[in-house]
Structures are given as C-alpha cells and as structure tokens.
Coordinates of C-alpha atoms and ligand atoms in Angstrom, one line a residue:
V1 CA 0.0 0.0 0.0
S2 CA 1.5 3.4 -0.9
A3 CA 0.6 6.9 0.1
G4 CA 1.8 8.2 -3.3
E5 CA 1.0 11.8 -3.0
R6 CA 3.9 12.8 -0.8
P7 CA 7.1 14.7 -1.9
R8 CA 10.1 12.4 -2.0
A9 CA 13.3 12.8 -0.1
A10 CA 16.6 10.8 -0.1
V11 CA 19.5 10.3 2.2
V12 CA 23.1 9.9 1.1
V13 CA 25.4 8.7 3.8
T14 CA 29.1 8.9 3.1
G15 CA 32.1 7.2 4.6
S16 CA 34.3 4.3 3.5
E17 CA 34.3 3.0 7.1
L18 CA 30.6 2.4 6.7
L19 CA 31.0 0.3 3.6
S20 CA 33.7 -1.8 5.1
G21 CA 31.5 -2.7 8.0
T22 CA 33.9 -1.1 10.5
I23 CA 31.1 0.9 12.1
P24 CA 27.3 0.6 11.6
D25 CA 25.5 3.6 10.0
R26 CA 23.6 5.5 12.6
N27 CA 22.7 8.6 10.5
G28 CA 20.7 7.0 7.7
P29 CA 18.0 5.5 9.9
W30 CA 17.9 8.6 12.1
L31 CA 17.5 10.9 9.1
S32 CA 14.9 8.6 7.5
R33 CA 12.8 8.7 10.6
E34 CA 13.0 12.5 10.8
L35 CA 12.0 12.8 7.1
V36 CA 9.1 10.4 7.4
D37 CA 7.9 12.2 10.5
L38 CA 8.0 15.5 8.6
G39 CA 5.8 13.9 5.9
F40 CA 8.2 13.0 3.1
E41 CA 8.2 9.7 1.3
V42 CA 11.8 8.5 1.7
A43 CA 12.8 7.2 -1.7
H44 CA 16.1 5.6 -0.7
V45 CA 19.0 5.7 1.7
Q46 CA 22.3 5.3 -0.1
V47 CA 25.6 4.6 1.5
V48 CA 28.7 5.6 -0.5
G49 CA 32.4 5.6 0.1
D50 CA 34.6 8.6 0.2
R51 CA 34.9 8.8 -3.6
P52 CA 33.7 11.9 -5.5
D53 CA 32.3 10.0 -8.5
D54 CA 30.2 7.7 -6.3
L55 CA 28.9 10.6 -4.3
A56 CA 28.1 12.5 -7.5
A57 CA 26.3 9.5 -8.9
A58 CA 24.3 9.1 -5.7
L59 CA 23.1 12.7 -5.9
R60 CA 22.1 12.3 -9.6
F61 CA 20.3 9.1 -8.7
A62 CA 18.2 11.0 -6.1
A63 CA 17.5 13.8 -8.6
D64 CA 16.4 11.3 -11.3
A65 CA 14.1 9.7 -8.8
G66 CA 12.3 13.0 -8.4
C67 CA 13.4 13.8 -4.9
A68 CA 12.7 17.3 -3.7
L69 CA 15.2 17.0 -0.9
V70 CA 18.5 15.2 -0.4
V71 CA 20.2 15.1 2.9
T72 CA 23.9 14.0 3.0
S73 CA 25.9 12.9 6.0
G74 CA 29.7 13.1 6.5
G75 CA 32.8 14.2 4.7
L76 CA 32.8 17.8 5.9
G77 CA 36.0 17.6 7.8
P78 CA 39.4 19.2 7.0
T79 CA 41.1 16.1 5.5
A80 CA 41.5 15.3 1.8
D81 CA 38.9 12.5 1.9
D82 CA 36.3 15.0 3.1
L83 CA 34.9 16.1 -0.2
T84 CA 31.1 16.4 0.2
A85 CA 31.0 20.1 0.0
D86 CA 33.0 20.2 -3.3
V87 CA 30.9 17.5 -4.9
V88 CA 27.6 19.0 -3.8
A89 CA 28.7 22.4 -5.1
A90 CA 29.5 20.9 -8.5
F91 CA 26.2 19.0 -8.5
A92 CA 24.4 22.3 -7.9
G93 CA 26.5 24.2 -10.4
R94 CA 27.9 26.6 -7.8
P95 CA 31.5 27.6 -7.3
M96 CA 33.1 27.4 -3.9
E97 CA 33.8 30.6 -2.1
L98 CA 35.5 31.4 1.2
D99 CA 33.0 32.6 3.8
E100 CA 35.0 35.0 5.8
A101 CA 32.5 35.2 8.7
M102 CA 32.5 31.4 8.9
R103 CA 36.3 31.3 8.9
A104 CA 36.3 33.8 11.8
H105 CA 33.7 31.8 13.6
I106 CA 35.6 28.5 13.3
D107 CA 38.9 30.3 14.3
A108 CA 37.2 31.5 17.4
R109 CA 35.9 28.1 18.3
L110 CA 39.3 26.6 17.9
A111 CA 41.4 29.3 19.5
D112 CA 41.4 27.8 23.0
W113 CA 42.0 24.3 21.7
A114 CA 44.9 25.5 19.5
A115 CA 46.5 27.4 22.4
R116 CA 46.1 24.5 24.8
T117 CA 47.5 21.8 22.4
G118 CA 49.9 23.7 20.3
F119 CA 48.3 22.3 17.2
G120 CA 47.9 25.8 15.6
G121 CA 49.7 27.5 12.8
E122 CA 49.7 26.8 9.1
A123 CA 48.0 23.3 9.4
L124 CA 45.1 24.6 11.4
D125 CA 44.7 27.7 9.1
R126 CA 44.4 25.5 6.0
A127 CA 41.9 23.2 7.7
T128 CA 39.8 26.1 8.9
R129 CA 40.0 27.7 5.4
K130 CA 38.8 24.4 3.8
Q131 CA 35.9 24.1 6.2
A132 CA 34.8 27.7 5.6
M133 CA 34.4 27.2 1.9
V134 CA 30.7 27.5 1.0
P135 CA 29.1 27.0 -2.4
R136 CA 28.0 30.4 -3.8
G137 CA 24.4 31.2 -2.9
A138 CA 24.3 28.4 -0.3
L139 CA 23.5 28.8 3.3
A140 CA 26.1 27.8 5.9
L141 CA 24.7 26.5 9.2
P142 CA 26.6 27.2 12.4
P143 CA 28.8 24.2 13.2
A144 CA 28.3 21.9 16.2
G145 CA 31.9 20.7 15.8
T146 CA 34.1 22.6 13.4
A147 CA 32.4 21.8 10.1
P148 CA 29.4 24.0 9.2
G149 CA 26.3 22.3 7.7
L150 CA 25.2 23.6 4.3
V151 CA 21.8 24.2 2.6
V152 CA 22.5 24.1 -1.2
P153 CA 19.7 24.9 -3.7
R154 CA 20.0 23.5 -7.1
E155 CA 18.2 24.8 -10.2
G156 CA 15.4 22.4 -11.0
G157 CA 15.9 20.6 -7.6
P158 CA 16.6 18.9 -5.4
L159 CA 17.5 21.0 -2.4
V160 CA 20.6 19.5 -0.8
V161 CA 21.2 19.7 3.0
V162 CA 24.8 18.8 3.9
L163 CA 25.4 17.6 7.4
P164 CA 28.5 16.5 9.3
G165 CA 29.1 12.8 9.9
P166 CA 29.5 12.4 13.7
P167 CA 26.0 11.5 14.8
R168 CA 26.0 13.9 17.7
E169 CA 27.0 16.8 15.4
L170 CA 24.6 15.8 12.7
Q171 CA 21.7 15.8 15.1
A172 CA 22.8 19.1 16.6
V173 CA 22.9 20.9 13.2
W174 CA 19.6 19.4 11.9
P175 CA 17.2 21.8 13.7
A176 CA 19.0 24.8 12.1
A177 CA 18.7 23.1 8.7
L178 CA 15.0 22.7 9.2
D179 CA 14.7 26.3 10.2
S180 CA 16.5 27.6 7.2
A181 CA 14.4 29.5 4.6
P182 CA 14.8 27.1 1.7
V183 CA 13.9 24.0 3.8
R184 CA 10.9 25.9 5.4
E185 CA 9.7 26.8 2.0
L186 CA 10.0 23.2 0.8
L187 CA 8.1 22.0 3.9
T188 CA 5.1 24.2 3.1
A189 CA 4.4 21.7 0.2
V190 CA 4.7 18.6 2.5
P191 CA 1.4 17.5 4.0
P192 CA 1.9 16.7 7.7
A193 CA 2.5 13.0 8.4
H194 CA -0.1 12.5 11.3
P195 CA 0.8 8.9 11.6
R196 CA -1.4 6.7 13.7
S197 CA 0.5 4.0 15.6
L198 CA -0.7 0.9 17.3
R199 CA 1.3 -1.6 19.4
F200 CA 0.3 -5.1 20.1
F201 CA 1.8 -7.8 22.3
G202 CA 1.4 -11.5 21.5
L203 CA -0.3 -10.9 18.2
P204 CA 1.1 -12.4 15.0
E205 CA 1.4 -10.2 11.9
S206 CA -0.9 -12.6 10.0
E207 CA -3.8 -11.4 12.2
I208 CA -3.2 -7.8 11.2
A209 CA -3.0 -8.9 7.5
A210 CA -6.3 -10.7 7.9
T211 CA -8.0 -7.7 9.5
L212 CA -6.8 -5.5 6.7
R213 CA -8.0 -7.9 4.0
D214 CA -11.4 -8.0 5.7
L215 CA -11.7 -4.2 6.0
G216 CA -10.3 -3.7 2.5
A217 CA -13.2 -5.7 1.1
T218 CA -15.7 -3.0 1.8
R219 CA -13.6 0.2 1.4
D220 CA -10.6 1.6 -0.4
L221 CA -7.5 1.5 1.8
S222 CA -5.0 2.2 -0.9
G223 CA -4.4 5.8 0.2
V224 CA -3.1 4.7 3.6
E225 CA 0.4 3.3 3.9
V226 CA 0.4 0.5 6.5
T227 CA 3.7 -0.7 7.9
T228 CA 4.1 -3.4 10.5
C229 CA 7.3 -4.2 12.3
L230 CA 8.3 -6.4 15.2
R231 CA 10.2 -4.6 17.9
R232 CA 10.9 -5.8 21.4
S233 CA 8.4 -8.6 20.8
E234 CA 5.7 -6.0 20.1
L235 CA 4.0 -5.7 16.8
E236 CA 4.1 -2.0 15.8
V237 CA 1.6 -1.0 13.2
D238 CA 2.0 2.5 11.6
L239 CA -0.8 4.0 9.5
R240 CA 0.4 6.9 7.3
P241 CA -2.4 8.6 5.4
G242 CA -1.9 10.7 2.4
P243 CA -3.2 14.3 2.4
S244 CA -6.7 13.3 1.6
T245 CA -7.1 9.9 3.4
G246 CA -7.0 10.9 7.0
A247 CA -10.6 9.7 7.6
V248 CA -9.8 6.2 6.2
A249 CA -6.7 6.0 8.4
D250 CA -8.8 7.0 11.5
E251 CA -11.3 4.3 10.7
L252 CA -8.6 1.7 10.3
H253 CA -7.0 2.8 13.5
V254 CA -10.2 2.4 15.5
E255 CA -11.0 -1.0 13.8
L256 CA -7.6 -2.5 14.4
A257 CA -7.6 -1.4 18.0
A258 CA -11.1 -2.8 18.6
R259 CA -10.6 -6.1 16.8
H260 CA -7.4 -6.9 18.7
A261 CA -8.2 -5.2 22.0
R262 CA -7.0 -8.1 24.0
H263 CA -3.4 -7.7 22.6
L264 CA -3.4 -3.9 22.4
V265 CA -0.5 -2.2 24.3
S266 CA -1.2 1.3 23.1
D267 CA -3.0 3.1 20.3
D268 CA -1.0 6.3 20.5
G269 CA 2.5 5.1 19.9
R270 CA 3.5 4.8 23.5
S271 CA 5.8 1.9 24.4
T272 CA 5.3 -0.7 27.1
D273 CA 8.2 0.7 29.0
E274 CA 6.8 4.2 29.0
L275 CA 3.4 2.9 30.1
V276 CA 4.8 0.8 32.9
A277 CA 6.8 3.7 34.2
E278 CA 3.7 5.9 34.1
A279 CA 1.4 3.3 35.8
L280 CA 3.9 2.6 38.6
L281 CA 4.3 6.4 39.3
A282 CA 0.5 6.9 39.2
R283 CA 0.1 4.2 41.8
G284 CA 3.1 5.1 43.8
W285 CA 4.2 1.5 43.6
T286 CA 7.7 0.1 43.6
V287 CA 8.9 -3.0 41.8
A288 CA 11.6 -5.6 42.7
T289 CA 13.0 -8.4 40.5
G290 CA 14.3 -11.8 41.3
E291 CA 16.0 -13.0 38.1
S292 CA 17.8 -16.2 37.1
C293 CA 18.1 -16.8 33.3
T294 CA 17.8 -13.1 32.4
G295 CA 20.7 -12.2 34.7
G296 CA 19.6 -8.7 35.5
M297 CA 18.3 -7.7 32.1
L298 CA 14.8 -6.9 33.5
A299 CA 16.2 -4.8 36.3
S300 CA 18.4 -3.0 33.7
R301 CA 15.4 -2.4 31.5
L302 CA 13.4 -1.0 34.4
V303 CA 16.2 1.5 35.2
D304 CA 16.6 2.6 31.6
R305 CA 14.4 5.6 32.1
A306 CA 15.4 8.7 33.9
G307 CA 13.6 9.0 37.2
S308 CA 13.3 5.3 37.7
S309 CA 14.4 5.5 41.3
A310 CA 10.9 6.6 42.1
Y311 CA 9.6 3.1 41.3
V312 CA 12.4 0.6 41.1
A313 CA 13.3 -0.8 44.5
G314 CA 16.0 -3.1 43.2
G315 CA 16.8 -6.5 41.8
V316 CA 18.6 -9.7 42.7
V317 CA 20.4 -11.9 40.2
A318 CA 20.0 -15.4 41.8
Y319 CA 21.6 -17.7 39.3
S320 CA 22.8 -20.7 41.4
N321 CA 20.4 -22.7 43.5
E322 CA 22.3 -21.6 46.6
A323 CA 21.9 -17.9 45.6
K324 CA 18.2 -18.4 45.2
T325 CA 17.9 -19.8 48.7
A326 CA 20.4 -17.5 50.4
L327 CA 19.4 -14.2 48.8
L328 CA 15.7 -14.7 48.1
G329 CA 14.6 -17.4 50.5
V330 CA 13.6 -20.0 47.9
P331 CA 13.4 -23.2 50.0
A332 CA 16.0 -25.7 49.0
E333 CA 13.3 -28.4 49.3
M334 CA 11.2 -26.6 46.7
I335 CA 14.1 -26.6 44.3
A336 CA 14.7 -30.3 44.9
A337 CA 11.1 -31.2 44.5
H338 CA 10.2 -29.1 41.4
G339 CA 13.5 -28.0 39.9
A340 CA 15.1 -24.6 39.7
V341 CA 13.0 -23.9 36.5
S342 CA 9.5 -24.3 37.8
P343 CA 6.4 -22.1 38.3
Q344 CA 6.9 -22.7 42.1
V345 CA 10.4 -21.3 42.1
A346 CA 9.4 -18.4 39.9
R347 CA 6.8 -17.5 42.4
A348 CA 9.2 -17.8 45.3
L349 CA 11.7 -15.6 43.5
A350 CA 8.9 -12.9 43.0
D351 CA 7.8 -13.1 46.7
G352 CA 11.4 -13.2 47.9
A353 CA 12.4 -10.1 45.9
R354 CA 9.3 -8.2 46.9
E355 CA 9.6 -9.0 50.6
R356 CA 13.3 -8.6 51.0
L357 CA 13.4 -5.4 49.0
G358 CA 10.2 -4.0 50.5
A359 CA 8.5 -3.4 47.2
D360 CA 4.9 -3.5 46.1
V361 CA 5.4 -5.8 43.1
G362 CA 7.8 -8.6 42.7
I363 CA 8.7 -10.4 39.5
G364 CA 10.5 -13.7 39.3
I365 CA 12.0 -15.2 36.2
T366 CA 13.6 -18.6 35.9
G367 CA 14.1 -20.6 32.7
V368 CA 16.3 -22.7 30.4
A369 CA 18.1 -20.2 28.1
G370 CA 20.0 -22.9 26.4
P371 CA 21.6 -24.0 24.2
G372 CA 22.4 -26.9 26.7
G373 CA 20.5 -27.9 29.8
G374 CA 17.1 -28.8 28.2
T375 CA 15.2 -31.9 29.1
E376 CA 12.0 -33.4 27.7
A377 CA 9.8 -31.9 30.4
K378 CA 11.8 -28.6 30.4
P379 CA 13.2 -28.0 27.0
V380 CA 15.4 -25.1 26.0
G381 CA 13.3 -22.0 25.9
Y382 CA 11.0 -23.0 28.7
V383 CA 10.7 -20.0 31.0
C384 CA 8.6 -19.5 34.1
F385 CA 7.4 -16.0 35.1
C386 CA 5.6 -14.9 38.2
L387 CA 4.4 -11.6 39.4
T388 CA 3.1 -11.1 42.9
T389 CA 1.8 -8.0 44.7
G390 CA 1.7 -7.2 48.4
D391 CA -2.1 -7.4 48.3
G392 CA -2.1 -11.0 47.2
R393 CA -2.4 -10.9 43.4
V394 CA -0.5 -13.5 41.4
L395 CA 0.1 -13.5 37.6
A396 CA 2.0 -16.4 36.2
R397 CA 3.1 -17.7 32.7
D398 CA 5.4 -20.5 31.6
P399 CA 5.8 -20.4 27.8
R400 CA 8.3 -22.2 25.7
L401 CA 10.2 -19.5 23.7
P402 CA 11.9 -20.0 20.4
G403 CA 15.3 -19.0 19.3
S404 CA 18.9 -18.7 20.6
R405 CA 20.1 -18.1 24.1
A406 CA 20.1 -14.4 23.4
D407 CA 16.6 -14.5 21.9
V408 CA 15.2 -16.4 24.9
R409 CA 16.7 -14.0 27.4
E410 CA 15.6 -10.9 25.5
R411 CA 12.1 -12.2 24.9
S412 CA 11.8 -13.2 28.5
T413 CA 12.6 -9.6 29.5
D414 CA 9.9 -8.4 27.0
I415 CA 7.3 -10.8 28.5
A416 CA 8.1 -9.7 32.0
M417 CA 7.6 -6.1 31.1
N418 CA 4.3 -6.9 29.5
L419 CA 3.2 -9.0 32.5
L420 CA 4.0 -6.0 34.7
L421 CA 1.9 -3.7 32.4
R422 CA -1.0 -6.2 32.6
A423 CA -0.9 -6.3 36.4
L424 CA -0.8 -2.6 36.6
R425 CA -3.7 -2.2 34.2
A426 CA -5.8 -5.0 35.8
G427 CA -6.0 -3.1 39.1
E428 CA -6.9 0.3 37.5
Ligands
LIG1 P1 34.9 15.4 10.9 O1 35.2 16.8 10.9 O2 34.7 14.8 12.3 O3 35.8 14.6 10.0 P2 32.9 14.8 8.9 O4 31.7 15.4 8.5 O5 34.0 14.8 7.9 O6 33.4 15.4 10.3 P3 33.2 12.0 8.7 O7 34.6 12.2 8.5 O8 32.4 11.5 7.6 O9 32.6 13.3 9.3 O10 33.0 11.1 10.0 C1 33.7 11.4 11.2 C2 33.4 10.3 12.2 O11 32.0 10.3 12.6 C3 33.5 8.9 11.6 O12 34.8 8.4 11.7 C4 32.6 8.1 12.5 O13 33.1 7.8 13.7 C5 31.4 9.0 12.7 N1 30.4 8.9 11.7 C6 30.3 9.5 10.5 N2 29.3 9.1 9.8 C7 28.6 8.2 10.6 C8 27.4 7.4 10.4 N3 26.7 7.4 9.3 N4 27.1 6.6 11.4 C9 27.8 6.5 12.6 N5 28.9 7.2 12.8 C10 29.3 8.0 11.8
LIG2 MG1 35.9 13.5 8.2

C-alpha cells in the first residue's frame, strides 16, 4: 500500500568506514525517521564511500528519482577524503567561495584548543579555510563541531542539505537546517504526516493482515500506507495517510484497536516501558526483581528511564540454587522437588524479591536459556514467570520461547515487562 501523494526525499550517507562494516550507520536510519515524520516519502538511503564519483552518482540518482530534498551525512572535515561540500557544489553548479565570517567563527571556536594543544599555525589555518568554503548562494549553518552544515539549492531541484558525519554533530545541526528559509519553503508543500500508531503484544502479523483484508473488502485502503514491524516482541503498526485519506486512516486505527483489543498495548505510539513507568508512578508502587536466566536484564530495562528511582526498589540476580535460597529465601526443598526452573520457584523468586526489598510488586524469572540444559519436560526456551503483589495478586506464565540463548533472554525480558503492564492495568 502506498501513500503516493507525498514529496520524496533521499538520504546519502558517506564514509568508507561504513562500507567496510567497520562501524554501523547511525545517520541513515535517524534521518529517515525525521524525514518520514515530517511527511516526506523517503525514496532511498544510499551509503557511498569517500569517492567523488560515487557521491556525485548518488546525488544524480536521487535527482532522477524526483526527490525534492536530499540530505547528506559526513565528509565535511578538513582532510582530503572530506569532499562532500565540493561534490555537492559541483552538482548544484555553484563555485566554492570562502565565507570569511564562517572562517572567523571556526577560528574563534578553535582558538582555545589551539593554544592548549599547540596544534595551531599553518596546518590549522588550512583546515579552517577548507571548512569555511561555501558554495556560492548556499547557506552555511553554524557548526556543532568545526564543520558547518550547508543548505544548497539547485536549479530544478533537489535542495541538498549537507550535514557533518559524527551523529551527535549531525543531530545538533539538523534543527538549524529545518529552520533555514529554503527548507521551510519546501516544507510548506509537504502534507503533515499525522501517523497513527498501534502496538500489540502476542499478536502475529498474520492477524493484522487478515483484518486489513477484511476491511479492504468494503472500502478503499490504498491511500493509507500501512507498515508493520516487530520490535521488542511488540508488533508495531503504523498507519500513514496521504493528504486526503485521514478519515480512512482513522477508521482503520479504530477498527484495528477494537478487533485486537486483547493484545493492544497502546493506540498512541507509547511503548510498554513508557506505560509501565507511568502506571507505577501513578500508583506510587515500587517494583523488585528476582532474576535467574535473564541475569539482571529486567532490572536493567526497568532503570533505563530517567527518574526510575521513584519506582524501582532493586533486583537480585540469583543464578545458582544456593543464591536463590540464600538471597531470596527460595526453599532448597522446593528446588529439589520441582526443579530450579518451575512455576513454584518463579513465584518464590517474586515473593522473595518483593519482601526482601520492601517493594509493592515482585517479578520472578527462571528458565532454560540454552543451548544446553534442556530436558524433555523442560526444553530449551522453557521459562517461568511470576508476578506477585503485596495485596495478594498473582500472575503467572510458563511459555516455551523459540530462538537462541540471546533471543530467549531478550524475549523473557519483554514478556516480564508486558506482564507488569497487565498487572498494573488490571487493578486500575
Ligand atoms: P569530521 O570533521 O569529524 O571529520 P565529517 O563530517 O568529515 O566530520 P566523517 O569524516 O564522515 O565526518 O565522520 C567522522 C566520524 O563520525 C567517523 O569516523 C565516524 O566515527 C562518525 N560517523 C560518520 N558518519 C557516521 C554514520 N553514518 N554513522 C555512525 N557514525 C558516523
Ligand atoms: Mg571527516
């Protein structure tokens, strides 16, 4: 399904170190997300090495694809392999000129550093001069590092926004690029994205596909772009309407939420982690974890968010049987009778963590992460979860999870977060 009616944009990421697999590209995905959120249809993300011909070809490719905007990343530094500004200038048919104000600006930024390190003089002057070269008629954006970003118009399009490579710098310069007159003018022609997002837990993609087929039988859904993606065990469904299909998107949004209400995490894009944090805060509850196979991953996930000290009491990694008994009071006889991986022990871990850490909710996890250690009764991927509260509520699960050791441990953490959300919602 395609939205069709949106202006197109492209991203060109430069850097030979990205092509060799030395470092993963962080700018392409970040910029795509930004452009999609602004309402563009992203035509492609190209990654090219530090070779002028390849960069020029990538720019032409984007122009030929009818892109109104191209954003480049990297190659703005002072070394010889930093050639983006030159190539973009040639692409736009604009000669390079020294921007004296920018040179003074970069000089001032580097003065302290040069004095401190002694790396001044001729070498620094040349570097500064190179970085202050701006295509005629282009706009230079104040640098976050030493290289300024550029906004370079081209006769007949596309507009090219040139950003520095280091992700922190790229993200720091981006708002100024958006705020520049040429980009603002371009944005007036971009219909706002207004995406509708739904998140589901425990729902296979095939169910969404079936619902869409069903709804598509009685109405035209072609003007709404539907993307589904599995992230942290949640099925994320994004509905992106075109300029004239907002009502259809709304209808889809409501129908999908209603038909799969049992698995719905949120219908406004909020994540499980966000919702758990909010619900714990709203109740004034604290949570404690007793983890075996996840080895602290759940506790780590719970403290990911700033301000988590308000609702996380703590966690205990009780990996050996002895640790389960000594640290969380799991009776040795219980382990002997039922096994360390059992619903009984999961419950004892939850109770032990909650009581010993003085929390309102306790969560216990024990499972066979694999690849070894599975038995017929308790195969690899068998994981027992239990959540207990001070007021006597108990929520338990013992699924068999697919995948590698890493998959099982990660998915276990996702399931525990979802269990916590369920418990918090149940008592609302
Ligand atoms: P500098 O003045 O720092 O050289 P630059 O604009 O020339 O800025 P690059 O030389 O392309 O940037 O990249 C500098 C460093 O930034 C790279 O070595 C890499 O560590 C990081 N970097 C660049 N592009 C990316 C990217 N797409 N994803 C992740 N890291 C990147
Ligand atoms: Mg560089």
